[in-house]
């Protein structure tokens, strides 16, 4: 056996250990090769596992018509059941001027998805960000309601039948905005109050009676006062929406994780149980693990990222198997995190299942295990 093969096998055994003992407190950090693990490359793709488990795997990316990275797109088709438009279905892209729609990117994704037997996760209809100037400048309830009615019914109707689920309202909670009930101070809230949430879901349901509708949020995983507050306010909102029969099917757990932070396992479990008890399904929709503060070699960082993902998936799956798991990007070569986080050592971040050369990493092996759980 060559040295490289020995390295690959020792890495493989570390990965398998990791996948089997998700919540195990310690995993030996063996010296392993930074090269591709050929054994992992021989495994069937993540999407093949959904046929067994029913849990779909998705990943976010740019539309084929504006995306020069054909090889990355090929990997999407190989690994994913669901294509998540990272920006192509956001308001600033689809309705840049009032009643002037541009679905070229969304259509390109939908066509790619159809060609490759994938579905599309609709992301996202109502957000405080990625809106054009004319939306940001709305000031009255009447104008905001008219804009929501036109936008939601047009976009949702266009893709009816091709969407796996819709993120209808994105990030409605922001404790730092200091509003009652921790609502986010968005243009929608300023014009319509908290009513905008119920309105948005009813409009989406009217345009597509069958597709699951999600409320999406982030920042609820860790043992910090902020996360505790977010869990509490999000649960209160979900309870209130349930009380008024707002048509929401699922809580989309964005799951932007930080490998250096500590989960509040008990509180997160309680929160997720309460959400499920209210009748919501869970979906993991934007998983990535930021290794900006993880020191060490590449294999050590990759194991830290994988362990963190495994611990998180273990918490969620111990409450309920989610309807889907999606990562926010597929390869380290294209991650939004690079826009905002730089490592002290200047190395590139490694938050996703494939490395920048499109090799499968330990995080991929963790996902593979949970996709068949
Ligand atoms: O397209 C321009 C490009 O022409 C220009 O050269 C470049 C210079 O910075 O900017 C490009 O646009 C950027 C776009 O991403 C594509 O990379 C925008 O400035 C940037 O604001 C945009 O950021 C996106 C962000 O949402 C805002 O829409 C990120 O890609 C996207 O990953 C991020 O996704 C959000 C989810 O929707 C909601 N949850 C959090 C998640 C991460 O922030």
CSV table of C-alpha atoms and ligand atoms in Angstrom, one decimal:
chain,number,residue,atom,x,y,z
A,1,UNK,CA,0.0,0.0,0.0
A,2,UNK,CA,1.4,3.4,-0.9
A,3,UNK,CA,1.8,6.2,1.6
A,4,UNK,CA,-1.0,8.2,-0.1
A,5,UNK,CA,-3.3,5.3,0.1
A,6,UNK,CA,-2.5,4.8,3.8
A,7,UNK,CA,-3.2,8.5,4.4
A,8,UNK,CA,-6.5,8.3,2.4
A,9,UNK,CA,-7.6,5.3,4.4
A,10,UNK,CA,-6.7,6.8,7.8
A,11,UNK,CA,-8.7,9.9,6.7
A,12,UNK,CA,-11.5,7.7,5.6
A,13,UNK,CA,-11.6,5.9,8.9
A,14,UNK,CA,-11.6,9.2,10.8
A,15,UNK,CA,-14.5,10.3,8.6
A,16,UNK,CA,-16.5,7.1,9.2
A,17,UNK,CA,-15.9,7.5,12.9
A,18,UNK,CA,-17.1,11.0,12.7
A,19,UNK,CA,-20.2,10.0,10.8
A,20,UNK,CA,-21.1,7.2,13.2
A,21,UNK,CA,-20.6,9.0,16.5
A,22,UNK,CA,-22.0,12.4,15.7
A,23,UNK,CA,-22.1,13.6,19.2
A,24,UNK,CA,-19.0,11.9,20.4
A,25,UNK,CA,-16.9,14.4,22.4
A,26,UNK,CA,-13.5,13.8,20.9
A,27,UNK,CA,-12.2,12.6,17.6
A,28,UNK,CA,-8.5,11.9,17.2
A,29,UNK,CA,-6.9,14.4,14.8
A,30,UNK,CA,-4.7,12.1,12.7
A,31,UNK,CA,-2.2,13.4,10.3
A,32,UNK,CA,-4.0,13.0,7.0
A,33,UNK,CA,-3.5,13.9,3.4
A,34,UNK,CA,-5.0,17.1,2.2
A,35,UNK,CA,-5.5,15.4,-1.2
A,36,UNK,CA,-8.8,14.1,-2.4
A,37,UNK,CA,-10.0,11.0,-0.5
A,38,UNK,CA,-10.5,8.6,-3.4
A,39,UNK,CA,-12.8,6.3,-1.2
A,40,UNK,CA,-15.2,9.2,-0.6
A,41,UNK,CA,-15.2,9.9,-4.3
A,42,UNK,CA,-16.5,6.4,-5.0
A,43,UNK,CA,-19.5,6.8,-2.7
A,44,UNK,CA,-22.9,7.3,-4.4
A,45,UNK,CA,-24.0,11.0,-4.5
A,46,UNK,CA,-26.0,12.7,-1.8
A,47,UNK,CA,-29.1,12.9,-4.0
A,48,UNK,CA,-29.2,9.1,-4.5
A,49,UNK,CA,-29.8,8.8,-0.7
A,50,UNK,CA,-33.1,10.7,-0.8
A,51,UNK,CA,-34.6,7.7,-2.7
A,52,UNK,CA,-34.1,5.7,0.4
A,53,UNK,CA,-34.7,8.3,3.2
A,54,UNK,CA,-37.1,10.7,1.5
A,55,UNK,CA,-35.0,13.5,2.7
A,56,UNK,CA,-34.0,15.7,-0.3
A,57,UNK,CA,-30.6,17.3,-0.6
A,58,UNK,CA,-30.3,20.8,-2.0
A,59,UNK,CA,-27.6,23.4,-2.5
A,60,UNK,CA,-27.7,27.1,-3.4
A,61,UNK,CA,-26.0,28.7,-6.3
A,62,UNK,CA,-26.2,31.1,-9.2
A,63,UNK,CA,-28.3,30.7,-12.3
A,64,UNK,CA,-26.8,28.8,-15.3
A,65,UNK,CA,-27.4,31.8,-17.6
A,66,UNK,CA,-25.2,34.0,-15.5
A,67,UNK,CA,-22.9,31.4,-14.0
A,68,UNK,CA,-19.7,30.7,-15.8
A,69,UNK,CA,-18.7,27.8,-13.6
A,70,UNK,CA,-20.0,24.9,-15.7
A,71,UNK,CA,-18.1,22.3,-13.7
A,72,UNK,CA,-19.6,23.4,-10.5
A,73,UNK,CA,-23.1,23.2,-12.1
A,74,UNK,CA,-22.3,19.7,-13.2
A,75,UNK,CA,-21.6,18.9,-9.5
A,76,UNK,CA,-24.9,20.4,-8.5
A,77,UNK,CA,-26.7,18.0,-10.9
A,78,UNK,CA,-24.8,15.1,-9.6
A,79,UNK,CA,-25.2,15.7,-5.9
A,80,UNK,CA,-28.5,17.6,-5.4
A,81,UNK,CA,-32.2,16.9,-5.7
A,82,UNK,CA,-33.0,20.6,-5.2
A,83,UNK,CA,-31.5,23.7,-6.8
A,84,UNK,CA,-31.7,26.7,-4.4
A,85,UNK,CA,-31.4,30.1,-6.2
A,86,UNK,CA,-29.0,32.0,-4.1
A,87,UNK,CA,-30.2,35.4,-5.5
A,88,UNK,CA,-32.1,34.7,-8.7
A,89,UNK,CA,-35.6,34.8,-7.1
A,90,UNK,CA,-35.0,37.7,-4.8
A,91,UNK,CA,-37.2,40.8,-5.4
A,92,UNK,CA,-34.3,43.0,-6.6
A,93,UNK,CA,-33.8,40.5,-9.4
A,94,UNK,CA,-37.3,39.5,-10.3
A,95,UNK,CA,-39.1,42.9,-10.1
A,96,UNK,CA,-36.5,45.6,-10.3
A,97,UNK,CA,-39.1,48.2,-11.3
A,98,UNK,CA,-42.8,48.2,-10.3
A,99,UNK,CA,-44.7,45.6,-12.4
A,100,UNK,CA,-41.6,45.0,-14.6
A,101,UNK,CA,-40.6,41.4,-14.0
A,102,UNK,CA,-37.4,39.7,-15.0
A,103,UNK,CA,-37.5,35.9,-14.6
A,104,UNK,CA,-34.5,35.1,-16.9
A,105,UNK,CA,-32.4,33.8,-14.0
A,106,UNK,CA,-35.2,31.9,-12.4
A,107,UNK,CA,-36.3,30.4,-15.7
A,108,UNK,CA,-32.7,29.3,-16.3
A,109,UNK,CA,-32.6,27.6,-13.0
A,110,UNK,CA,-36.0,26.0,-13.5
A,111,UNK,CA,-34.9,24.7,-16.9
A,112,UNK,CA,-31.6,23.3,-15.5
A,113,UNK,CA,-33.6,21.7,-12.7
A,114,UNK,CA,-36.0,20.1,-15.1
A,115,UNK,CA,-33.2,18.8,-17.4
A,116,UNK,CA,-31.5,17.2,-14.4
A,117,UNK,CA,-34.6,15.9,-12.7
A,118,UNK,CA,-34.2,18.4,-9.8
A,119,UNK,CA,-36.7,20.6,-8.0
A,120,UNK,CA,-36.3,24.3,-7.1
A,121,UNK,CA,-36.5,25.7,-3.6
A,122,UNK,CA,-38.2,29.1,-3.9
A,123,UNK,CA,-36.0,31.6,-2.1
A,124,UNK,CA,-37.3,34.2,-1.2
A,125,UNK,CA,-40.4,36.3,-1.6
A,126,UNK,CA,-40.5,38.8,1.3
A,127,UNK,CA,-37.3,39.9,2.8
A,128,UNK,CA,-36.0,43.2,4.2
A,129,UNK,CA,-32.9,42.9,2.0
A,130,UNK,CA,-32.2,42.4,-1.7
A,131,UNK,CA,-35.1,44.7,-2.5
A,132,UNK,CA,-35.0,47.4,-5.2
A,133,UNK,CA,-35.0,51.1,-4.2
A,134,UNK,CA,-38.7,51.5,-5.1
A,135,UNK,CA,-39.6,48.8,-2.6
A,136,UNK,CA,-37.4,50.2,0.1
A,137,UNK,CA,-39.1,53.6,-0.4
A,138,UNK,CA,-42.7,52.3,0.1
A,139,UNK,CA,-44.4,54.3,2.9
A,140,UNK,CA,-48.0,53.3,3.1
A,141,UNK,CA,-49.9,50.2,3.9
A,142,UNK,CA,-51.9,50.4,0.8
A,143,UNK,CA,-48.8,50.6,-1.5
A,144,UNK,CA,-47.0,47.8,0.4
A,145,UNK,CA,-50.1,45.6,0.2
A,146,UNK,CA,-50.5,46.2,-3.5
A,147,UNK,CA,-46.8,45.5,-4.1
A,148,UNK,CA,-46.9,42.2,-2.1
A,149,UNK,CA,-50.1,41.1,-3.9
A,150,UNK,CA,-48.7,41.6,-7.4
A,151,UNK,CA,-45.2,40.3,-6.6
A,152,UNK,CA,-46.2,37.1,-4.7
A,153,UNK,CA,-49.0,36.1,-7.1
A,154,UNK,CA,-46.9,36.7,-10.2
A,155,UNK,CA,-43.7,34.9,-9.0
A,156,UNK,CA,-45.4,32.0,-7.2
A,157,UNK,CA,-47.8,31.3,-10.1
A,158,UNK,CA,-45.0,31.3,-12.6
A,159,UNK,CA,-43.1,28.5,-10.9
A,160,UNK,CA,-46.1,26.5,-9.6
A,161,UNK,CA,-45.5,22.8,-10.0
A,162,UNK,CA,-41.7,23.2,-10.1
A,163,UNK,CA,-41.0,24.4,-6.6
A,164,UNK,CA,-40.1,22.1,-3.7
A,165,UNK,CA,-41.0,24.7,-1.1
A,166,UNK,CA,-41.2,28.4,-0.9
A,167,UNK,CA,-39.3,30.6,1.7
A,168,UNK,CA,-42.2,33.1,1.9
A,169,UNK,CA,-41.0,35.4,4.7
A,170,UNK,CA,-37.3,35.6,5.4
A,171,UNK,CA,-35.8,36.8,8.7
A,172,UNK,CA,-38.8,38.5,10.4
A,173,UNK,CA,-37.1,38.6,13.8
A,174,UNK,CA,-34.3,41.0,14.8
A,175,UNK,CA,-34.0,41.7,18.6
A,176,UNK,CA,-31.4,44.4,17.9
A,177,UNK,CA,-34.1,46.5,16.2
A,178,UNK,CA,-35.8,46.9,19.6
A,179,UNK,CA,-39.4,46.7,18.4
A,180,UNK,CA,-42.1,45.0,20.4
A,181,UNK,CA,-41.9,41.2,20.1
A,182,UNK,CA,-38.5,41.5,18.4
A,183,UNK,CA,-40.0,42.1,15.0
A,184,UNK,CA,-37.5,43.2,12.4
A,185,UNK,CA,-37.8,46.9,11.4
A,186,UNK,CA,-38.3,46.1,7.7
A,187,UNK,CA,-40.1,48.2,5.1
A,188,UNK,CA,-42.9,45.6,5.4
A,189,UNK,CA,-43.2,46.0,9.1
A,190,UNK,CA,-43.2,49.8,8.9
A,191,UNK,CA,-45.9,49.9,6.3
A,192,UNK,CA,-48.2,47.0,7.4
A,193,UNK,CA,-47.1,46.0,11.0
A,194,UNK,CA,-46.8,42.3,11.8
A,195,UNK,CA,-49.8,41.7,9.5
A,196,UNK,CA,-47.5,41.5,6.5
A,197,UNK,CA,-46.4,38.1,7.6
A,198,UNK,CA,-49.9,36.6,7.5
A,199,UNK,CA,-50.7,38.4,4.3
A,200,UNK,CA,-47.7,37.1,2.5
A,201,UNK,CA,-48.4,33.5,3.4
A,202,UNK,CA,-52.1,33.8,2.4
A,203,UNK,CA,-51.1,35.3,-1.0
A,204,UNK,CA,-48.6,32.5,-1.6
A,205,UNK,CA,-51.1,29.8,-0.6
A,206,UNK,CA,-53.7,31.4,-2.9
A,207,UNK,CA,-51.2,31.3,-5.8
A,208,UNK,CA,-50.0,27.8,-5.2
A,209,UNK,CA,-52.3,25.7,-2.9
A,210,UNK,CA,-50.0,22.6,-2.8
A,211,UNK,CA,-46.4,23.7,-2.3
A,212,UNK,CA,-45.1,23.8,1.3
A,213,UNK,CA,-44.6,27.3,2.6
A,214,UNK,CA,-41.8,28.2,5.0
A,215,UNK,CA,-40.9,30.9,7.4
A,216,UNK,CA,-37.1,31.2,7.4
A,217,UNK,CA,-34.8,32.5,10.1
A,218,UNK,CA,-31.3,32.2,11.6
A,219,UNK,CA,-29.2,32.7,14.7
A,220,UNK,CA,-31.0,30.2,17.1
A,221,UNK,CA,-28.4,27.5,17.6
A,222,UNK,CA,-25.9,28.6,20.3
A,223,UNK,CA,-25.5,29.1,24.0
A,224,UNK,CA,-25.7,32.9,23.8
A,225,UNK,CA,-28.2,35.5,25.2
A,226,UNK,CA,-28.9,36.6,21.6
A,227,UNK,CA,-29.7,33.1,20.4
A,228,UNK,CA,-31.8,32.5,23.4
A,229,UNK,CA,-33.8,35.6,22.7
A,230,UNK,CA,-34.2,34.7,19.0
A,231,UNK,CA,-35.5,31.3,19.9
A,232,UNK,CA,-38.0,32.8,22.3
A,233,UNK,CA,-39.3,35.4,19.9
A,234,UNK,CA,-39.4,33.1,16.9
A,235,UNK,CA,-41.4,30.6,18.9
A,236,UNK,CA,-43.8,33.3,20.0
A,237,UNK,CA,-44.3,34.4,16.4
A,238,UNK,CA,-44.9,30.8,15.2
A,239,UNK,CA,-47.4,30.3,18.0
A,240,UNK,CA,-49.2,33.5,17.1
A,241,UNK,CA,-49.3,32.5,13.4
A,242,UNK,CA,-50.6,29.1,14.3
A,243,UNK,CA,-53.4,30.7,16.4
A,244,UNK,CA,-54.6,32.7,13.5
A,245,UNK,CA,-54.3,29.8,11.0
A,246,UNK,CA,-51.7,31.4,8.8
A,247,UNK,CA,-50.9,28.8,6.1
A,248,UNK,CA,-47.3,28.0,7.1
A,249,UNK,CA,-46.1,24.4,6.7
A,250,UNK,CA,-42.5,24.6,7.8
A,251,UNK,CA,-39.8,26.4,9.7
A,252,UNK,CA,-36.8,26.8,7.5
A,253,UNK,CA,-33.7,26.6,9.7
A,254,UNK,CA,-31.1,28.6,7.8
A,255,UNK,CA,-28.3,27.0,9.8
A,256,UNK,CA,-25.4,29.3,9.1
A,257,UNK,CA,-23.1,27.8,11.8
A,258,UNK,CA,-19.8,28.8,13.3
A,259,UNK,CA,-17.4,26.0,14.1
A,260,UNK,CA,-15.9,27.9,17.1
A,261,UNK,CA,-19.3,28.4,18.9
A,262,UNK,CA,-21.0,26.1,21.4
A,263,UNK,CA,-24.5,24.7,20.8
A,264,UNK,CA,-27.1,25.0,23.5
A,265,UNK,CA,-28.2,21.4,22.9
A,266,UNK,CA,-30.9,21.4,25.5
A,267,UNK,CA,-32.4,24.8,24.6
A,268,UNK,CA,-32.3,24.1,20.9
A,269,UNK,CA,-33.9,20.7,21.3
A,270,UNK,CA,-36.7,22.2,23.4
A,271,UNK,CA,-37.2,24.9,20.8
A,272,UNK,CA,-37.4,22.5,17.9
A,273,UNK,CA,-39.7,20.2,19.9
A,274,UNK,CA,-42.0,23.1,20.5
A,275,UNK,CA,-42.0,24.1,16.9
A,276,UNK,CA,-42.9,20.5,15.8
A,277,UNK,CA,-45.6,20.4,18.5
A,278,UNK,CA,-47.2,23.4,16.9
A,279,UNK,CA,-47.5,21.4,13.7
A,280,UNK,CA,-44.6,22.8,11.7
A,281,UNK,CA,-42.2,20.6,9.7
A,282,UNK,CA,-38.5,21.4,9.9
A,283,UNK,CA,-36.2,22.0,6.9
A,284,UNK,CA,-32.5,22.8,7.0
A,285,UNK,CA,-32.2,25.3,4.2
A,286,UNK,CA,-28.8,27.2,4.3
A,287,UNK,CA,-26.3,25.0,6.1
A,288,UNK,CA,-22.7,26.1,6.1
A,289,UNK,CA,-20.0,26.0,8.8
A,290,UNK,CA,-17.8,29.0,9.1
A,291,UNK,CA,-14.2,28.1,10.1
A,292,UNK,CA,-12.9,31.6,10.3
A,293,UNK,CA,-11.7,31.1,13.8
A,294,UNK,CA,-10.5,27.5,13.6
A,295,UNK,CA,-6.8,27.2,13.8
A,296,UNK,CA,-4.8,24.3,12.4
A,297,UNK,CA,-4.0,22.4,9.3
A,298,UNK,CA,-6.6,21.9,6.5
A,299,UNK,CA,-7.5,18.4,7.6
A,300,UNK,CA,-7.9,19.6,11.2
A,301,UNK,CA,-10.1,22.4,10.1
A,302,UNK,CA,-12.1,20.1,7.8
A,303,UNK,CA,-12.7,17.7,10.7
A,304,UNK,CA,-13.7,20.6,13.0
A,305,UNK,CA,-16.3,21.7,10.4
A,306,UNK,CA,-17.6,18.2,9.9
A,307,UNK,CA,-17.8,17.6,13.7
A,308,UNK,CA,-19.8,20.8,14.1
A,309,UNK,CA,-22.2,19.9,11.3
A,310,UNK,CA,-22.6,16.4,12.7
A,311,UNK,CA,-23.4,17.7,16.2
A,312,UNK,CA,-26.0,20.1,14.7
A,313,UNK,CA,-27.6,17.4,12.5
A,314,UNK,CA,-27.7,15.1,15.4
A,315,UNK,CA,-29.7,17.7,17.4
A,316,UNK,CA,-32.2,18.4,14.6
A,317,UNK,CA,-32.6,14.7,13.6
A,318,UNK,CA,-33.1,13.7,17.2
A,319,UNK,CA,-36.2,15.9,17.2
A,320,UNK,CA,-37.5,15.2,13.7
A,321,UNK,CA,-36.1,14.2,10.4
A,322,UNK,CA,-36.3,17.4,8.3
A,323,UNK,CA,-38.1,17.4,5.0
A,324,UNK,CA,-34.8,18.5,3.3
A,325,UNK,CA,-31.2,19.5,4.0
A,326,UNK,CA,-29.7,22.2,1.8
A,327,UNK,CA,-26.2,23.7,2.0
A,328,UNK,CA,-25.6,27.4,1.1
A,329,UNK,CA,-23.4,26.6,-1.8
A,330,UNK,CA,-21.8,23.2,-2.6
A,331,UNK,CA,-18.1,24.0,-2.9
A,332,UNK,CA,-15.7,26.1,-1.0
A,333,UNK,CA,-14.9,27.8,-4.3
A,334,UNK,CA,-18.2,29.7,-4.1
A,335,UNK,CA,-19.4,30.8,-0.7
A,336,UNK,CA,-21.0,34.1,0.4
A,337,UNK,CA,-18.9,33.9,3.6
A,338,UNK,CA,-15.8,35.0,1.7
A,339,UNK,CA,-17.5,38.4,1.2
A,340,UNK,CA,-17.6,39.0,4.9
A,341,UNK,CA,-15.1,36.9,6.8
A,342,UNK,CA,-11.3,36.7,6.3
A,343,UNK,CA,-9.1,34.3,8.3
A,344,UNK,CA,-6.2,35.7,10.2
A,345,UNK,CA,-3.8,33.4,8.3
A,346,UNK,CA,-5.2,34.5,5.0
A,347,UNK,CA,-6.3,31.0,4.1
A,348,UNK,CA,-9.6,30.6,2.3
A,349,UNK,CA,-12.6,29.4,4.3
A,350,UNK,CA,-13.8,25.8,4.0
A,351,UNK,CA,-17.4,25.8,5.1
A,352,UNK,CA,-19.0,23.5,2.5
A,353,UNK,CA,-19.2,19.8,1.6
A,354,UNK,CA,-16.8,20.0,-1.4
A,355,UNK,CA,-13.5,21.7,-1.3
A,356,UNK,CA,-12.5,24.4,-3.9
A,357,UNK,CA,-11.3,21.7,-6.2
A,358,UNK,CA,-14.6,19.9,-5.9
A,359,UNK,CA,-13.3,17.0,-3.8
A,360,UNK,CA,-15.6,15.6,-1.2
A,361,UNK,CA,-14.7,16.6,2.4
A,362,UNK,CA,-15.5,15.1,5.8
A,363,UNK,CA,-18.5,17.4,5.9
A,364,UNK,CA,-19.8,15.6,2.8
A,365,UNK,CA,-19.5,12.2,4.6
A,366,UNK,CA,-21.5,13.6,7.6
A,367,UNK,CA,-24.2,14.7,5.2
A,368,UNK,CA,-24.2,11.4,3.5
A,369,UNK,CA,-24.8,9.6,6.8
A,370,UNK,CA,-27.7,11.9,7.8
A,371,UNK,CA,-29.3,11.8,4.3
A,372,UNK,CA,-30.0,8.2,4.9
A,373,UNK,CA,-30.8,8.4,8.6
B,1,LIG,O1,-23.6,40.5,-8.8
B,1,LIG,C1,-22.7,41.5,-8.3
B,1,LIG,C2,-21.5,41.5,-9.1
B,1,LIG,O2,-21.7,42.0,-10.4
B,1,LIG,C3,-20.4,42.4,-8.4
B,1,LIG,O3,-19.2,42.3,-9.0
B,1,LIG,C4,-20.2,42.0,-6.9
B,1,LIG,C5,-19.3,42.9,-6.1
B,1,LIG,O4,-19.5,42.7,-4.8
B,1,LIG,O5,-21.5,42.0,-6.3
B,1,LIG,C6,-22.4,41.1,-6.9
B,1,LIG,O6,-23.6,41.0,-6.2
B,1,LIG,C7,-23.6,40.4,-4.9
B,1,LIG,C8,-24.3,39.1,-4.9
B,1,LIG,O7,-24.4,38.5,-3.6
B,1,LIG,C9,-23.7,38.0,-5.8
B,1,LIG,O8,-22.5,37.6,-5.3
B,1,LIG,C10,-24.2,41.4,-4.0
B,1,LIG,O9,-23.3,42.5,-3.8
B,1,LIG,C11,-24.4,40.7,-2.6
B,1,LIG,O10,-25.1,41.6,-1.8
B,1,LIG,C12,-25.1,39.4,-2.8
B,1,LIG,O11,-25.2,38.8,-1.5
B,1,LIG,C13,-26.1,37.8,-1.3
B,1,LIG,C14,-26.9,38.1,-0.1
B,1,LIG,O12,-27.7,37.0,0.3
B,1,LIG,C15,-27.8,39.3,-0.3
B,1,LIG,O13,-28.8,39.0,-1.3
B,1,LIG,C16,-25.3,36.5,-1.1
B,1,LIG,O14,-24.7,36.1,-2.3
B,1,LIG,C17,-26.2,35.4,-0.6
B,1,LIG,O15,-25.5,34.3,-0.3
B,1,LIG,C18,-27.0,35.9,0.6
B,1,LIG,O16,-27.8,34.9,1.0
B,1,LIG,C19,-28.5,35.1,2.3
B,1,LIG,C20,-29.9,34.4,2.1
B,1,LIG,O17,-30.6,35.0,1.0
B,1,LIG,C21,-30.7,34.6,3.4
B,1,LIG,N1,-30.0,34.1,4.5
B,1,LIG,C22,-28.6,34.6,4.7
B,1,LIG,C23,-27.8,34.3,3.4
B,1,LIG,C24,-26.4,34.7,3.6
B,1,LIG,O18,-26.3,36.1,3.8
